[in-house]
PDB file of C-alpha atoms in Angstrom:
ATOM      1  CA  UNK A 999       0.000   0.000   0.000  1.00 48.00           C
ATOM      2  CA  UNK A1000       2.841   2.588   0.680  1.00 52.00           C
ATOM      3  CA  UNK A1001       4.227   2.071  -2.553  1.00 51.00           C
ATOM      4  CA  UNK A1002       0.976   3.082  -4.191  1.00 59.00           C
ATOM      5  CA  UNK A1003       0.951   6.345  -2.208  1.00 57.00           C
ATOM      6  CA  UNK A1004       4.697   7.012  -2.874  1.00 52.00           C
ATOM      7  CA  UNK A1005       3.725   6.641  -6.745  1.00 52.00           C
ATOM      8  CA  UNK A1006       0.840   8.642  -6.267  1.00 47.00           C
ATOM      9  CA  UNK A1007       2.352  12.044  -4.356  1.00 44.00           C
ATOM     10  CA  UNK A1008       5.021  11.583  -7.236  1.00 49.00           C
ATOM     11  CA  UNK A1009       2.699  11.710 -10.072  1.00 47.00           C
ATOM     12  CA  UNK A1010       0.971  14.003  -8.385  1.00 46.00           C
ATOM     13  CA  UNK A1011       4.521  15.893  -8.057  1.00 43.00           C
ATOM     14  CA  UNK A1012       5.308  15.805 -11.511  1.00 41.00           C
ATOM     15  CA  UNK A1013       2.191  17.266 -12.573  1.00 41.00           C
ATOM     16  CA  UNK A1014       2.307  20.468 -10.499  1.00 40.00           C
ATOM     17  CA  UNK A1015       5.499  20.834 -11.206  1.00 39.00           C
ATOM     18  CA  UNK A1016       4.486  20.585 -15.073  1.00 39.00           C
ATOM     19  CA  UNK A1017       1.309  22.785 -14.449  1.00 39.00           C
ATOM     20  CA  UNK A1018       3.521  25.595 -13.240  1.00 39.00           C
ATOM     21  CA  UNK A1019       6.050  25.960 -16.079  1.00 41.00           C
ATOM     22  CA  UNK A1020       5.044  28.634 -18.669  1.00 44.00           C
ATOM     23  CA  UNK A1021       6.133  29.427 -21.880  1.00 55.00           C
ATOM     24  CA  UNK A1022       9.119  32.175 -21.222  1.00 71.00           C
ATOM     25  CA  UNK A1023       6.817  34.775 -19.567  1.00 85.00           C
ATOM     26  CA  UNK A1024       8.979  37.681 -17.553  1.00 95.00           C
ATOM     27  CA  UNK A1025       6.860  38.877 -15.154  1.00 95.00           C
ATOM     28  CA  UNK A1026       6.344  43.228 -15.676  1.00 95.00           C
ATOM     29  CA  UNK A1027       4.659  43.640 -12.619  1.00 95.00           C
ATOM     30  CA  UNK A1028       1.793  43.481 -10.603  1.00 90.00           C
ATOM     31  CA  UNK A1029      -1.420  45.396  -8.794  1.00 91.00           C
ATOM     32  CA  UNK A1030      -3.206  44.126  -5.762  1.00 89.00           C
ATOM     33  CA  UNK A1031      -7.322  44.037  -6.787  1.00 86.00           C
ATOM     34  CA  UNK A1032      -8.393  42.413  -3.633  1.00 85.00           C
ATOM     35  CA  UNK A1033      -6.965  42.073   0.025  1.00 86.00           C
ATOM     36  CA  UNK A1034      -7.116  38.976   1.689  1.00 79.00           C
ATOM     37  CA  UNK A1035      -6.732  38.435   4.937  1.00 82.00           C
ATOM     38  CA  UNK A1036      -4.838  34.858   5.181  1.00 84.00           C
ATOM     39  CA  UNK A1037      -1.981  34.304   2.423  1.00 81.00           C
ATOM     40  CA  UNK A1038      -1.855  36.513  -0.774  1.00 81.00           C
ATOM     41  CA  UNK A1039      -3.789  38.863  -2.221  1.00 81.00           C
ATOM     42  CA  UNK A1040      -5.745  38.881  -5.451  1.00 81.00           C
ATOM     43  CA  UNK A1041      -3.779  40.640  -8.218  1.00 90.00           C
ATOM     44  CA  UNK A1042      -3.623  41.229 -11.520  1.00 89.00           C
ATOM     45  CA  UNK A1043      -0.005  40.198 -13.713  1.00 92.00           C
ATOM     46  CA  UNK A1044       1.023  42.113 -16.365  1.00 95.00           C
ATOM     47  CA  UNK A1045       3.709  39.742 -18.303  1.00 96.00           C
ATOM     48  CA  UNK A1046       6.024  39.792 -21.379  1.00 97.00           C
ATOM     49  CA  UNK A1047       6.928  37.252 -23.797  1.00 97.00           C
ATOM     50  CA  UNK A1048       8.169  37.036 -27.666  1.00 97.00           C
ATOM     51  CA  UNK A1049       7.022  34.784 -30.171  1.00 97.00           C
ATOM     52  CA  UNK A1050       9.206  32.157 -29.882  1.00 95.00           C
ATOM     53  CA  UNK A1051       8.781  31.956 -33.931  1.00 95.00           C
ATOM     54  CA  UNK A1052       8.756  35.066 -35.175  1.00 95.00           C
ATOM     55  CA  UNK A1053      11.289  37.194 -33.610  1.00 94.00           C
ATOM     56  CA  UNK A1054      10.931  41.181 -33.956  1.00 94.00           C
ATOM     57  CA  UNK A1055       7.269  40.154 -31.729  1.00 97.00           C
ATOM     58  CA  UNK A1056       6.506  40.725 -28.334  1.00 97.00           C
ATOM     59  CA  UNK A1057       3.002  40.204 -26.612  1.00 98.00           C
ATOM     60  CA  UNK A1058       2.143  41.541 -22.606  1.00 97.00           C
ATOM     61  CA  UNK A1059      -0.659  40.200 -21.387  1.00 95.00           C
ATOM     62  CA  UNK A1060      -2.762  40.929 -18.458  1.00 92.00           C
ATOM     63  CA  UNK A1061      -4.306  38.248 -16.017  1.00 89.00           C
ATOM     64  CA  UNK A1062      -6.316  37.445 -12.988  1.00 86.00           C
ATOM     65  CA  UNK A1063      -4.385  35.736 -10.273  1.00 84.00           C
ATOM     66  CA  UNK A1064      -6.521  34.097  -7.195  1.00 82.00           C
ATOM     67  CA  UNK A1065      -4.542  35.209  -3.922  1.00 83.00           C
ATOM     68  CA  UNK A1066      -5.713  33.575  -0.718  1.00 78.00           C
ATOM     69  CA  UNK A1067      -4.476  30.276   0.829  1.00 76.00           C
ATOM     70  CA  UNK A1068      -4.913  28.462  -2.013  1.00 77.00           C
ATOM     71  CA  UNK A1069      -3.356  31.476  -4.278  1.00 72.00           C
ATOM     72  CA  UNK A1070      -0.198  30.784  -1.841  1.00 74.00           C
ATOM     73  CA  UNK A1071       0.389  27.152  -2.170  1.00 75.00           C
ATOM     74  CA  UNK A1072      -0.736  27.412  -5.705  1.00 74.00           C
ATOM     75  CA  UNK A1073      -4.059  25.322  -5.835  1.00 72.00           C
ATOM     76  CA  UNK A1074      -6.534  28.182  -6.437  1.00 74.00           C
ATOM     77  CA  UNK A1075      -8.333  28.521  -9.919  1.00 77.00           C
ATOM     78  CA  UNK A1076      -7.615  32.053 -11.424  1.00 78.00           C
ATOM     79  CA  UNK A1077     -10.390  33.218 -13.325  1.00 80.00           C
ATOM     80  CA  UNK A1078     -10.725  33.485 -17.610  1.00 80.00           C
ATOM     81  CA  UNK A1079      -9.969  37.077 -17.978  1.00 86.00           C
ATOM     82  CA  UNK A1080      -7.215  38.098 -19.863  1.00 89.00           C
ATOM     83  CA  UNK A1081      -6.116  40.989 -21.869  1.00 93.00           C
ATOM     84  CA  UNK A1082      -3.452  40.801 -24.685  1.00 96.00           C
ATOM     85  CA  UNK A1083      -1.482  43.338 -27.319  1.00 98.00           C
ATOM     86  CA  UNK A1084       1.244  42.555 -29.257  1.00 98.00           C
ATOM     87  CA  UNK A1085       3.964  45.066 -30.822  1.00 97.00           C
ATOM     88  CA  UNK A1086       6.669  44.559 -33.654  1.00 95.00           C
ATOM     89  CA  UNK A1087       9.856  44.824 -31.682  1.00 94.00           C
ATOM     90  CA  UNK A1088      12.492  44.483 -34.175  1.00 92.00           C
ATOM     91  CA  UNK A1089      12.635  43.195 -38.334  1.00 92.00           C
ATOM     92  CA  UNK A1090      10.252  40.658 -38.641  1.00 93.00           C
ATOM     93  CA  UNK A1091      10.864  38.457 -41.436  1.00 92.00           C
ATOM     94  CA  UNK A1092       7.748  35.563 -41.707  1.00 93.00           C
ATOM     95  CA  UNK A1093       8.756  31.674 -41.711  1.00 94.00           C
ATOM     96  CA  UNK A1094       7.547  29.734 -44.760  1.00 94.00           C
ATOM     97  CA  UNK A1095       5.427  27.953 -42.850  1.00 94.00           C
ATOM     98  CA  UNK A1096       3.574  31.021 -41.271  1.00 95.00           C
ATOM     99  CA  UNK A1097       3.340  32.685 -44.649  1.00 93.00           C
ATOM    100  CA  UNK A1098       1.621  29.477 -45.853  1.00 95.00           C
ATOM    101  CA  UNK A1099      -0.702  29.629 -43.110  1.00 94.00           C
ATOM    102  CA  UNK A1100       0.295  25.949 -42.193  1.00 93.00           C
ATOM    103  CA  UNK A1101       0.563  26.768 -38.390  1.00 91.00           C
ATOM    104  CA  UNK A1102      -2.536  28.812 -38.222  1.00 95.00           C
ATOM    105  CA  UNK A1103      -3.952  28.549 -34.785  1.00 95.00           C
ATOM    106  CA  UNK A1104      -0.062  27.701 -33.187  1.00 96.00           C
ATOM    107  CA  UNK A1105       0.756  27.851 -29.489  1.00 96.00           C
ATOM    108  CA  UNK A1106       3.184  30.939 -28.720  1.00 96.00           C
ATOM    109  CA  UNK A1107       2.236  30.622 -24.792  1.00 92.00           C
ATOM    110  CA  UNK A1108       0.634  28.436 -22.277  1.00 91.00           C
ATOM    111  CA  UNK A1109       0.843  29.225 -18.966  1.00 86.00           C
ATOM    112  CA  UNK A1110      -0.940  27.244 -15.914  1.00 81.00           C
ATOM    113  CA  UNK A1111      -3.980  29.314 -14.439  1.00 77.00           C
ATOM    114  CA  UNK A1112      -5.439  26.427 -11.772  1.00 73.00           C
ATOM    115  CA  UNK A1113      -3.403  23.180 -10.253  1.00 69.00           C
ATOM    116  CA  UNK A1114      -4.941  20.684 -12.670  1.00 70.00           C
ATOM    117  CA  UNK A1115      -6.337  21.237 -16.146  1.00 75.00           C
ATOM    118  CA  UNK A1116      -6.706  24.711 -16.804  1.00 81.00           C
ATOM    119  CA  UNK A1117      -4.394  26.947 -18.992  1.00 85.00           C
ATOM    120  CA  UNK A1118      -4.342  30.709 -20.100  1.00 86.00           C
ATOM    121  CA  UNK A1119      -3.193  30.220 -23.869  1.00 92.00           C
ATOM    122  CA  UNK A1120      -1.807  32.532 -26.740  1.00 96.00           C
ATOM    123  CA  UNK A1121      -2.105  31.256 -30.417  1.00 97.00           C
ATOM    124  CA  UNK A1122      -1.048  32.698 -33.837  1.00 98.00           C
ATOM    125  CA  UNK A1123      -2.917  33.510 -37.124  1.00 98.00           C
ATOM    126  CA  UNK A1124      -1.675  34.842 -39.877  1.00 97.00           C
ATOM    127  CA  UNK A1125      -3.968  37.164 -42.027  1.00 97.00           C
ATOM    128  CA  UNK A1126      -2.031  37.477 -45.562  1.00 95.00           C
ATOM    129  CA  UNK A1127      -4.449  39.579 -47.224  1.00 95.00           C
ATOM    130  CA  UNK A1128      -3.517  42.448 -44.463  1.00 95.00           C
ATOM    131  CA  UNK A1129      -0.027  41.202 -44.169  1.00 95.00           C
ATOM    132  CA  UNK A1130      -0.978  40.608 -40.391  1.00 97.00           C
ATOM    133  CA  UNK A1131      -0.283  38.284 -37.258  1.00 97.00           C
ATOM    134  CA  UNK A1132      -3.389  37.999 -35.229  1.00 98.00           C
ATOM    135  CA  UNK A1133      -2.883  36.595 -31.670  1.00 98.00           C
ATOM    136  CA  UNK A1134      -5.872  35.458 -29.520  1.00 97.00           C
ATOM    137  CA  UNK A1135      -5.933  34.969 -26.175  1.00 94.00           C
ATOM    138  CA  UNK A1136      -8.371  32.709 -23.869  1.00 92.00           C
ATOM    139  CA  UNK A1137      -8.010  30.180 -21.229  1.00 87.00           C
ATOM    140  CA  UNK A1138      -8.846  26.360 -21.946  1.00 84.00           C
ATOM    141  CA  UNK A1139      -9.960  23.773 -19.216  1.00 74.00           C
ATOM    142  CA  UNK A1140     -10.114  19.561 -19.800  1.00 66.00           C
ATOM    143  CA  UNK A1141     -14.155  19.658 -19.681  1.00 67.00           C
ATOM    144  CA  UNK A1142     -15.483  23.368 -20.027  1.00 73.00           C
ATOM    145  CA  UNK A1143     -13.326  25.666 -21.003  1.00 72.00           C
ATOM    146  CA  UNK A1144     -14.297  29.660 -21.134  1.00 78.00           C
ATOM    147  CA  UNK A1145     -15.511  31.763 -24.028  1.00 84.00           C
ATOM    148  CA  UNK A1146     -13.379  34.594 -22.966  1.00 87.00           C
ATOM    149  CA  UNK A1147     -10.914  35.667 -24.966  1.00 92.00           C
ATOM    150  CA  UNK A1148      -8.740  39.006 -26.257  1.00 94.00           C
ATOM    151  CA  UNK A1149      -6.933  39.587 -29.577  1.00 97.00           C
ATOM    152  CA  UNK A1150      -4.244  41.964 -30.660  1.00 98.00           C
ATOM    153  CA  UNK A1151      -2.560  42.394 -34.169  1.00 98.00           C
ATOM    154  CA  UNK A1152       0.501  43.257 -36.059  1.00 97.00           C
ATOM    155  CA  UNK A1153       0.879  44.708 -38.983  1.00 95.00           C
ATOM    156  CA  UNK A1154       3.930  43.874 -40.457  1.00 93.00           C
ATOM    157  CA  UNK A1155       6.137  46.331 -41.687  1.00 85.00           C
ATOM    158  CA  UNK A1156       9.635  46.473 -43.137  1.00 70.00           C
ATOM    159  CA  UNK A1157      11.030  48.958 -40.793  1.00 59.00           C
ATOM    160  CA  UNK A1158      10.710  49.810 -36.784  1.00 56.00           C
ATOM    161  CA  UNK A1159       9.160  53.192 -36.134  1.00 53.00           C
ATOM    162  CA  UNK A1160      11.041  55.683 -34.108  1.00 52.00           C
TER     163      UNK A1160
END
């Protein structure tokens, strides 16, 4: 039997420690929405992260993060809201396969937004009539995920604007 509940707190392990990994977010800052009493309070994030594709693209996105006791130790469900806008940061020269719309809908972030099952994503589009990246934002769960959801766009140019 204590085999069984050694395997068990190690899968169990392995999955937080999975669940908590994101996608090369920097953390911008933060601002306190709620105060809680016992452990942390609620907040919302304001991170940073570049399209790990498509460099010359940089995204910050906004989020809800649950504070509380369960906030703390990392078990709380943050709620679906998110906001998202992207910026051309440097040349951006398109991959074949974006250009060919062959990775339309592609992951460029994931982050964990409860302990089990529930993720605040980013994806990529590519709009060639408008010579455009559109990136959409909204959070996923295993059985019902949210409706929720943000885009932002960039239009891609030859040449940074100063």
């Amino acid at each position: 039997m204590a085999l069984n509940i050694t395997n068990l707190v190690k899968g169990f392990s392995i999955i937080l420690l999975i669940s908590t990994i994101s996608m090369n977010a920097e953390e911008i800052g933060s601002v306190d929405t709620a105060f809680v009493l016992v452990g942390a309070n609620h907040k919302i994030l304001v991170e940073a992260f570049d399209d790990p594709k498509i460099p010359g693209v940089s995204c910050h996105l906004s989020r809800a993060k649950t504070g509380g006791v369960k906030g703390t130790f990392g078990v709380a469900e943050d709620t679906s809201d998110a906001s998202i806008a992207c910026r051309q940061t440097g040349v951006i020269n398109l991959p074949q396969d974006v250009q060919s719309k062959k990775n339309d809908g592609e992951r460029v972030f994931k982050e964990s937004t409860s302990f089990l099952f529930k993720h605040i994503q980013v994806v990529r589009f590519y709009d060639p009539k408008r010579n455009t990246l559109v990136y959409l934002t909204y959070s996923d769960k295993l059985i019902d995920g949210s409706p929720k959801n943000a885009i932002s766009t960039v239009q891609i140019t030859n040449r940074l604007f100063e």
